[in-house]
Amino acid sequence: MSGPSPKTVLKLALPVPLPHLFDYLPPKTPAASESPVVPGVRAVVPFGRRKLVGVVVECGAPAAVDSKRLLRVSRILDDGVPVIDTSLLGLLRWCWQYYKHAPGEVLLAALPPALRKPDGLLPEPPLRFLITEAGREQLAGPPGRAPAQRAMLKALADGPLGEDELAATGSRWRAVLKRVSEQGWVESEPEPASTARPSGGHELTGEQASAVAAIREDLGQFRCHLLDGVTGSGKTEVYLKVLEQVLRDGGQGLVLVPEIGLTPQLLRRFRQRLGLEPAVLHSGLSAGERLAAWDAARTGRARLVIGTRSALFTPMPELGLIVLDEEHDTSFKQQDGFRYSARDVAVKRAADGELPVILGSATPSLESLNNAQSGRYRHHRLRHRANRAVLPAWRVLDMRQQANVQGLAAASVEAIEETLEQGGQAMVFLNRRGYAPVLMCQSCGWHSECARCDASLTWHRSTRQLCCHHCGSQRRAPELCPDCRADALFGLGEGTQQIEEALGRRFPGVPVLRFDRDSTARKGRFGEQVEKVMEGEPCILVGTQMLAKGHHFPGVTLVVVVNVDQALYSADFRALERLGQTLLQVAGRAGRMERPGTVMLQTFHPEHEALALLIGEGYEAYAGWLLEDRRAAGLPPCAFQALLRAEAHLKSDVETFLQAAAAVFPDGGCRVYGPLPALMERVGGRYRMYLMVQGPGRPELHRQLDAWLPLLRGLREGRRVRWAIDVDPQEV
Ligand SMILES: Nc1ncnc2c1ncn2[C@@H]1O[C@H](COP(=O)(O)OP(=O)(O)OP(=O)(O)O)[C@@H](O)[C@H]1O
Ligand SMILES: [Zn+2]
């Protein structure tokens, strides 16, 4: 027997945080039936003392080390069927190179969790069951002594059913199914692909129609379309019209939405308009549900996938369109581990697959606006609300001159009262959950601080807890001041719970619905509350960011924004961009139907030029002003950045490492700045700092980063810290 030739080495991505692929010999004597190993298949390999599941990335590459020392793949999984197709594999490879992240972690993140384990298998294709001629005859005959069998035949008489539907016919359905199948009364076949039956939909406005026409023209080729339409302008209707065409042409559609944009209402809308069941993918699903949805997309049974960030990596053999709704949303950027931007990777996927991508938003990111201005993206503007509703009117409340009860201005309370009297619904927005952001002692000035973070502990009065919203630590709230023992503790500032309580007291009998991460923690609660709002009875909604995103609440005519002043003076250069987006998105919930809406903005800085511009002239002017500023300051999107982030228990370790890292930064057109402290320097007892690398061009930035990385890995100072590269960072 000849020794293994280097030609047959397999390169695998394994789930370990190392920056390379791993060489293995192919499995021993593959069975005759087994097809040759191809890229994209899963394999089990020995790794140290463990067995790992990896994905074969390359076959037949020359081995990096002497092949005699190589270990052998234990076995190939899934009968050698690739779980990741070639084009997706190419995209993932681009990702690990671009984001400088471990290939194995990138690749395995693209697999449903169930397939990351050796015992997880590709699911069997689902079957559906049909009644046969003999079955019909049986049903037509006199009822026998097997009522369960008869009931099943009866259920099938109206058309084929899947396993889920049969399961609803009785607990012993499997046994019954077996019996009727043996009799030849029922047969099975693979579940066919879902087909779209679009119906309904609006007659498009002129603006919608021209956007739809332009995007349809580009089907079958790559182009990025920025759909820049004010809140309520009917962007979703544009997506639907283009998707209709894609589905009709036999393509698959992929729709990505922000973390909390994936609501039952949204799904219902897609389901009803397109007349098909979308495969839904998000992190809240069970492993089994996720696997099933992913597999339906991979095999082409599912024609439409709707999901959050990571759904971007679903294999879809006939993908014809990607839609990214609320493209400015920060949840599209993963903030730990594999720090990718789903927006940017979506554009790359579309380019690779030669298909159009739609980025939609009422408040586009400066990155996308910049790309539209430079002609790289096609820019479609929808300036009017679709259903003749007008954009809401703004009222700025100078809080220095307003009586203020528990955070609410007297004028806001009056406006809420008026709204309720007229049968409308009011929404109060503030970005702080809990009862009060700080618990403070009136006598000695003590205040609740997290021992492990540079942050105060939020007072959750109902549960009598002090909670850190950064590291999650919790403790019982003291009754007396822990320092001076005075009975003088009070909550400083307001959180959603306090506003909820204040409104409940002021408007007895009116439902006050709170939407924040605490109140909607229970599964399904969010949806229930939304349903309640949709019933249209007068009510008050109080909530955080969660309320800002894409909801269509027809009854809401008043929006009160409680406190956004912090952002006006933030050290983060993106703070004003985010503020403008949040304000307009929240405001956009008001007056989406016949009755016009009002937005009341409570602020201590009514004269601030940013607010004046945003409210006076709108987002386009505001974003233009911000973009000019970025250009003048040489900041993204007019420059390119990457961060080297590092953290450790000892601040000196972080500093020493970053200084050493800066010292070995290679020469070139990009410069390195720092070490600088993270915006919140200490979280969970760890100090966090970074170096910022910035330059005028992307290729230059990547060339220098790629030259720097091996040097960083060689630094002995790096052993005492956790470090990572963040390309195109969104926060510091
Ligand atoms: N051409 C049209 N004619 C009449 N009504 C329309 C039309 N297009 C959309 N609508 C209606 O207008 C409302 C807002 O539309 P939609 O939710 O699609 O807006 P949007 O731009 O996605 O909003 P947002 O950015 O605020 O989420 C919906 O009730 C929708 O049914
Ligand atoms: Zn903390």
Tab-separated table of N, CA and C in Angstrom, residues 482-582:
chain	number	residue	atom	x	y	z
A	482	PRO	N	-26.502	52.487	52.867
A	482	PRO	CA	-25.451	51.591	53.352
A	482	PRO	C	-24.298	52.358	54.003
A	483	ASP	N	-24.146	53.637	53.690
A	483	ASP	CA	-23.049	54.413	54.267
A	483	ASP	C	-23.437	55.080	55.578
A	484	CYS	N	-24.518	55.864	55.554
A	484	CYS	CA	-24.828	56.677	56.739
A	484	CYS	C	-26.040	56.168	57.490
A	485	ARG	N	-26.628	55.077	57.035
A	485	ARG	CA	-27.781	54.460	57.695
A	485	ARG	C	-29.016	55.349	57.729
A	486	ALA	N	-29.009	56.443	56.978
A	486	ALA	CA	-30.196	57.317	56.982
A	486	ALA	C	-31.317	56.661	56.179
A	487	ASP	N	-32.517	56.971	56.572
A	487	ASP	CA	-33.682	56.488	55.821
A	487	ASP	C	-34.005	57.552	54.768
A	488	ALA	N	-33.103	57.705	53.808
A	488	ALA	CA	-33.221	58.841	52.889
A	488	ALA	C	-32.882	58.446	51.454
A	489	LEU	N	-33.197	57.183	51.103
A	489	LEU	CA	-32.873	56.748	49.739
A	489	LEU	C	-33.988	57.140	48.777
A	490	PHE	N	-33.596	57.594	47.608
A	490	PHE	CA	-34.606	57.904	46.593
A	490	PHE	C	-34.024	57.592	45.211
A	491	GLY	N	-34.902	57.402	44.246
A	491	GLY	CA	-34.457	57.114	42.884
A	491	GLY	C	-34.200	58.411	42.144
A	492	LEU	N	-33.012	58.517	41.579
A	492	LEU	CA	-32.678	59.725	40.835
A	492	LEU	C	-32.885	59.454	39.349
A	493	GLY	N	-33.720	60.282	38.727
A	493	GLY	CA	-34.006	60.075	37.309
A	493	GLY	C	-35.121	59.046	37.138
A	494	GLU	N	-35.557	58.876	35.905
A	494	GLU	CA	-36.712	58.012	35.671
A	494	GLU	C	-36.393	56.884	34.705
A	495	GLY	N	-36.962	55.739	34.989
A	495	GLY	CA	-36.925	54.614	34.050
A	495	GLY	C	-38.344	54.291	33.623
A	496	THR	N	-38.478	53.343	32.727
A	496	THR	CA	-39.804	52.999	32.188
A	496	THR	C	-40.795	52.595	33.266
A	497	GLN	N	-40.311	51.903	34.305
A	497	GLN	CA	-41.251	51.441	35.342
A	497	GLN	C	-41.858	52.614	36.092
A	498	GLN	N	-41.030	53.644	36.308
A	498	GLN	CA	-41.534	54.805	37.044
A	498	GLN	C	-42.556	55.588	36.210
A	499	ILE	N	-42.259	55.737	34.937
A	499	ILE	CA	-43.186	56.447	34.050
A	499	ILE	C	-44.500	55.659	33.977
A	500	GLU	N	-44.383	54.351	33.886
A	500	GLU	CA	-45.568	53.494	33.842
A	500	GLU	C	-46.416	53.728	35.092
A	501	GLU	N	-45.736	53.740	36.242
A	501	GLU	CA	-46.439	53.929	37.504
A	501	GLU	C	-47.093	55.312	37.574
A	502	ALA	N	-46.329	56.347	37.173
A	502	ALA	CA	-46.847	57.714	37.227
A	502	ALA	C	-48.078	57.861	36.332
A	503	LEU	N	-48.013	57.271	35.141
A	503	LEU	CA	-49.145	57.391	34.213
A	503	LEU	C	-50.340	56.599	34.714
A	504	GLY	N	-50.059	55.462	35.320
A	504	GLY	CA	-51.130	54.634	35.874
A	504	GLY	C	-51.899	55.408	36.951
A	505	ARG	N	-51.153	56.153	37.751
A	505	ARG	CA	-51.792	56.929	38.816
A	505	ARG	C	-52.580	58.109	38.245
A	506	ARG	N	-51.991	58.737	37.236
A	506	ARG	CA	-52.611	59.926	36.661
A	506	ARG	C	-53.838	59.581	35.810
A	507	PHE	N	-53.796	58.420	35.155
A	507	PHE	CA	-54.915	58.023	34.283
A	507	PHE	C	-55.481	56.674	34.707
A	508	PRO	N	-56.150	56.648	35.852
A	508	PRO	CA	-56.676	55.368	36.325
A	508	PRO	C	-57.693	54.827	35.316
A	509	GLY	N	-57.672	53.532	35.118
A	509	GLY	CA	-58.645	52.938	34.198
A	509	GLY	C	-58.158	52.874	32.760
A	510	VAL	N	-57.085	53.580	32.451
A	510	VAL	CA	-56.541	53.494	31.092
A	510	VAL	C	-55.384	52.492	31.106
A	511	PRO	N	-55.412	51.508	30.210
A	511	PRO	CA	-54.307	50.543	30.206
A	511	PRO	C	-52.968	51.219	29.872
A	512	VAL	N	-51.957	50.923	30.700
A	512	VAL	CA	-50.601	51.402	30.412
A	512	VAL	C	-49.758	50.163	30.095
A	513	LEU	N	-49.253	50.079	28.882
A	513	LEU	CA	-48.514	48.892	28.461
A	513	LEU	C	-47.040	49.229	28.367
A	514	ARG	N	-46.255	48.490	29.116
A	514	ARG	CA	-44.819	48.771	29.119
A	514	ARG	C	-44.092	47.800	28.190
A	515	PHE	N	-43.249	48.358	27.336
A	515	PHE	CA	-42.455	47.542	26.411
A	515	PHE	C	-40.978	47.773	26.692
A	516	ASP	N	-40.358	46.862	27.413
A	516	ASP	CA	-38.904	46.915	27.532
A	516	ASP	C	-38.410	45.497	27.755
A	517	ARG	N	-37.121	45.350	27.930
A	517	ARG	CA	-36.593	43.993	27.976
A	517	ARG	C	-37.090	43.230	29.204
A	518	ASP	N	-37.400	43.973	30.276
A	518	ASP	CA	-37.906	43.293	31.480
A	518	ASP	C	-39.344	42.836	31.281
A	519	SER	N	-40.167	43.752	30.737
A	519	SER	CA	-41.597	43.432	30.666
A	519	SER	C	-41.896	42.408	29.580
A	520	THR	N	-41.036	42.288	28.599
A	520	THR	CA	-41.333	41.368	27.494
A	520	THR	C	-40.426	40.148	27.505
A	521	ALA	N	-39.808	39.905	28.679
A	521	ALA	CA	-38.883	38.764	28.777
A	521	ALA	C	-39.605	37.447	28.507
A	522	ARG	N	-40.852	37.358	28.986
A	522	ARG	CA	-41.581	36.111	28.770
A	522	ARG	C	-41.940	35.975	27.293
A	523	LYS	N	-41.725	34.773	26.765
A	523	LYS	CA	-41.982	34.496	25.353
A	523	LYS	C	-43.448	34.790	25.016
A	524	GLY	N	-43.663	35.499	23.957
A	524	GLY	CA	-45.029	35.758	23.526
A	524	GLY	C	-45.641	37.006	24.111
A	525	ARG	N	-45.035	37.528	25.187
A	525	ARG	CA	-45.611	38.686	25.856
A	525	ARG	C	-45.634	39.910	24.948
A	526	PHE	N	-44.539	40.105	24.233
A	526	PHE	CA	-44.437	41.245	23.335
A	526	PHE	C	-45.603	41.240	22.346
A	527	GLY	N	-45.794	40.083	21.725
A	527	GLY	CA	-46.866	39.938	20.747
A	527	GLY	C	-48.243	40.202	21.346
A	528	GLU	N	-48.452	39.698	22.571
A	528	GLU	CA	-49.746	39.897	23.226
A	528	GLU	C	-50.024	41.383	23.428
A	529	GLN	N	-48.973	42.088	23.864
A	529	GLN	CA	-49.170	43.522	24.111
A	529	GLN	C	-49.428	44.275	22.803
A	530	VAL	N	-48.714	43.853	21.758
A	530	VAL	CA	-48.933	44.504	20.472
A	530	VAL	C	-50.375	44.278	20.007
A	531	GLU	N	-50.859	43.039	20.176
A	531	GLU	CA	-52.250	42.728	19.804
A	531	GLU	C	-53.214	43.668	20.510
A	532	LYS	N	-52.934	43.867	21.786
A	532	LYS	CA	-53.787	44.717	22.618
A	532	LYS	C	-53.820	46.142	22.036
A	533	VAL	N	-52.650	46.642	21.651
A	533	VAL	CA	-52.588	47.979	21.066
A	533	VAL	C	-53.371	48.007	19.756
A	534	MET	N	-53.247	46.932	18.978
A	534	MET	CA	-53.897	46.884	17.678
A	534	MET	C	-55.425	46.891	17.783
A	535	GLU	N	-55.940	46.477	18.953
A	535	GLU	CA	-57.399	46.516	19.125
A	535	GLU	C	-57.914	47.939	19.024
A	536	GLY	N	-57.018	48.893	19.272
A	536	GLY	CA	-57.358	50.279	18.977
A	536	GLY	C	-57.984	51.081	20.102
A	537	GLU	N	-58.281	50.451	21.246
A	537	GLU	CA	-58.858	51.198	22.368
A	537	GLU	C	-57.811	52.180	22.894
A	538	PRO	N	-58.274	53.298	23.489
A	538	PRO	CA	-57.314	54.246	24.049
A	538	PRO	C	-56.395	53.558	25.059
A	539	CYS	N	-55.119	53.802	24.964
A	539	CYS	CA	-54.161	53.245	25.900
A	539	CYS	C	-52.871	54.042	25.808
A	540	ILE	N	-51.974	53.768	26.765
A	540	ILE	CA	-50.680	54.440	26.739
A	540	ILE	C	-49.592	53.385	26.633
A	541	LEU	N	-48.680	53.567	25.703
A	541	LEU	CA	-47.540	52.658	25.570
A	541	LEU	C	-46.321	53.366	26.156
A	542	VAL	N	-45.594	52.654	26.998
A	542	VAL	CA	-44.360	53.217	27.542
A	542	VAL	C	-43.253	52.252	27.172
A	543	GLY	N	-42.189	52.753	26.591
A	543	GLY	CA	-41.159	51.774	26.254
A	543	GLY	C	-39.866	52.366	25.745
A	544	THR	N	-38.939	51.443	25.532
A	544	THR	CA	-37.598	51.779	25.065
A	544	THR	C	-37.525	51.591	23.561
A	545	GLN	N	-36.340	51.708	23.024
A	545	GLN	CA	-35.949	51.389	21.657
A	545	GLN	C	-36.883	50.393	20.968
A	546	MET	N	-37.279	49.402	21.746
A	546	MET	CA	-38.127	48.326	21.265
A	546	MET	C	-39.376	48.847	20.547
A	547	LEU	N	-39.844	50.027	20.975
A	547	LEU	CA	-41.054	50.585	20.379
A	547	LEU	C	-40.753	51.334	19.093
A	548	ALA	N	-39.474	51.630	18.883
A	548	ALA	CA	-39.129	52.531	17.777
A	548	ALA	C	-39.135	51.826	16.439
A	549	LYS	N	-39.047	50.499	16.463
A	549	LYS	CA	-38.685	49.805	15.239
A	549	LYS	C	-39.821	49.291	14.383
A	550	GLY	N	-40.110	50.036	13.360
A	550	GLY	CA	-40.946	49.522	12.285
A	550	GLY	C	-42.386	49.151	12.613
A	551	HIS	N	-42.853	49.368	13.849
A	551	HIS	CA	-44.212	48.948	14.140
A	551	HIS	C	-45.212	49.882	13.485
A	552	HIS	N	-46.315	49.283	13.133
A	552	HIS	CA	-47.383	50.062	12.553
A	552	HIS	C	-48.566	49.976	13.499
A	553	PHE	N	-48.676	50.993	14.359
A	553	PHE	CA	-49.786	51.066	15.315
A	553	PHE	C	-50.742	52.144	14.808
A	554	PRO	N	-51.827	51.733	14.178
A	554	PRO	CA	-52.680	52.729	13.527
A	554	PRO	C	-53.268	53.750	14.507
A	555	GLY	N	-53.471	53.366	15.773
A	555	GLY	CA	-54.165	54.257	16.698
A	555	GLY	C	-53.290	55.300	17.366
A	556	VAL	N	-51.991	55.174	17.237
A	556	VAL	CA	-51.099	56.085	17.962
A	556	VAL	C	-51.035	57.441	17.260
A	557	THR	N	-51.421	58.487	17.983
A	557	THR	CA	-51.361	59.816	17.381
A	557	THR	C	-50.394	60.723	18.117
A	558	LEU	N	-49.998	60.318	19.338
A	558	LEU	CA	-49.084	61.171	20.099
A	558	LEU	C	-47.869	60.370	20.529
A	559	VAL	N	-46.694	60.964	20.332
A	559	VAL	CA	-45.467	60.349	20.833
A	559	VAL	C	-44.769	61.367	21.726
A	560	VAL	N	-44.431	60.965	22.949
A	560	VAL	CA	-43.673	61.834	23.843
A	560	VAL	C	-42.281	61.231	24.013
A	561	VAL	N	-41.265	62.023	23.715
A	561	VAL	CA	-39.899	61.546	23.865
A	561	VAL	C	-39.340	62.162	25.143
A	562	VAL	N	-38.991	61.306	26.096
A	562	VAL	CA	-38.700	61.830	27.427
A	562	VAL	C	-37.305	62.437	27.568
A	563	ASN	N	-36.269	61.725	27.229
A	563	ASN	CA	-34.965	62.332	27.468
A	563	ASN	C	-33.905	61.739	26.563
A	564	VAL	N	-33.450	62.557	25.651
A	564	VAL	CA	-32.401	62.073	24.747
A	564	VAL	C	-31.193	62.998	24.810
A	565	ASP	N	-31.190	63.889	25.775
A	565	ASP	CA	-30.160	64.933	25.811
A	565	ASP	C	-28.738	64.403	25.882
A	566	GLN	N	-28.577	63.276	26.579
A	566	GLN	CA	-27.247	62.706	26.732
A	566	GLN	C	-26.497	62.626	25.407
A	567	ALA	N	-27.219	62.193	24.372
A	567	ALA	CA	-26.585	61.970	23.073
A	567	ALA	C	-26.055	63.263	22.460
A	568	LEU	N	-26.617	64.404	22.872
A	568	LEU	CA	-26.196	65.672	22.280
A	568	LEU	C	-24.756	66.004	22.646
A	569	TYR	N	-24.290	65.447	23.751
A	569	TYR	CA	-22.944	65.789	24.214
A	569	TYR	C	-22.082	64.549	24.432
A	570	SER	N	-22.307	63.524	23.612
A	570	SER	CA	-21.572	62.285	23.793
A	570	SER	C	-20.180	62.352	23.160
A	571	ALA	N	-19.264	61.535	23.669
A	571	ALA	CA	-17.910	61.475	23.123
A	571	ALA	C	-17.859	60.591	21.877
A	572	ASP	N	-18.918	59.836	21.618
A	572	ASP	CA	-18.954	58.937	20.473
A	572	ASP	C	-19.339	59.734	19.227
A	573	PHE	N	-18.490	59.679	18.199
A	573	PHE	CA	-18.800	60.503	17.015
A	573	PHE	C	-20.054	60.044	16.285
A	574	ARG	N	-20.548	58.854	16.606
A	574	ARG	CA	-21.775	58.386	15.969
A	574	ARG	C	-23.033	58.766	16.743
A	575	ALA	N	-22.872	59.382	17.898
A	575	ALA	CA	-24.034	59.614	18.769
A	575	ALA	C	-25.122	60.447	18.089
A	576	LEU	N	-24.719	61.482	17.354
A	576	LEU	CA	-25.742	62.326	16.724
A	576	LEU	C	-26.457	61.599	15.587
A	577	GLU	N	-25.725	60.778	14.873
A	577	GLU	CA	-26.369	59.981	13.815
A	577	GLU	C	-27.439	59.078	14.437
A	578	ARG	N	-27.052	58.396	15.506
A	578	ARG	CA	-28.003	57.480	16.167
A	578	ARG	C	-29.191	58.243	16.756
A	579	LEU	N	-28.900	59.407	17.327
A	579	LEU	CA	-29.974	60.200	17.914
A	579	LEU	C	-31.007	60.567	16.850
A	580	GLY	N	-30.525	61.056	15.720
A	580	GLY	CA	-31.432	61.441	14.641
A	580	GLY	C	-32.272	60.256	14.192
A	581	GLN	N	-31.630	59.101	14.074
A	581	GLN	CA	-32.348	57.898	13.632
A	581	GLN	C	-33.408	57.495	14.646
A	582	THR	N	-33.002	57.459	15.917
A	582	THR	CA	-33.964	57.052	16.951
A	582	THR	C	-35.141	58.023	17.004
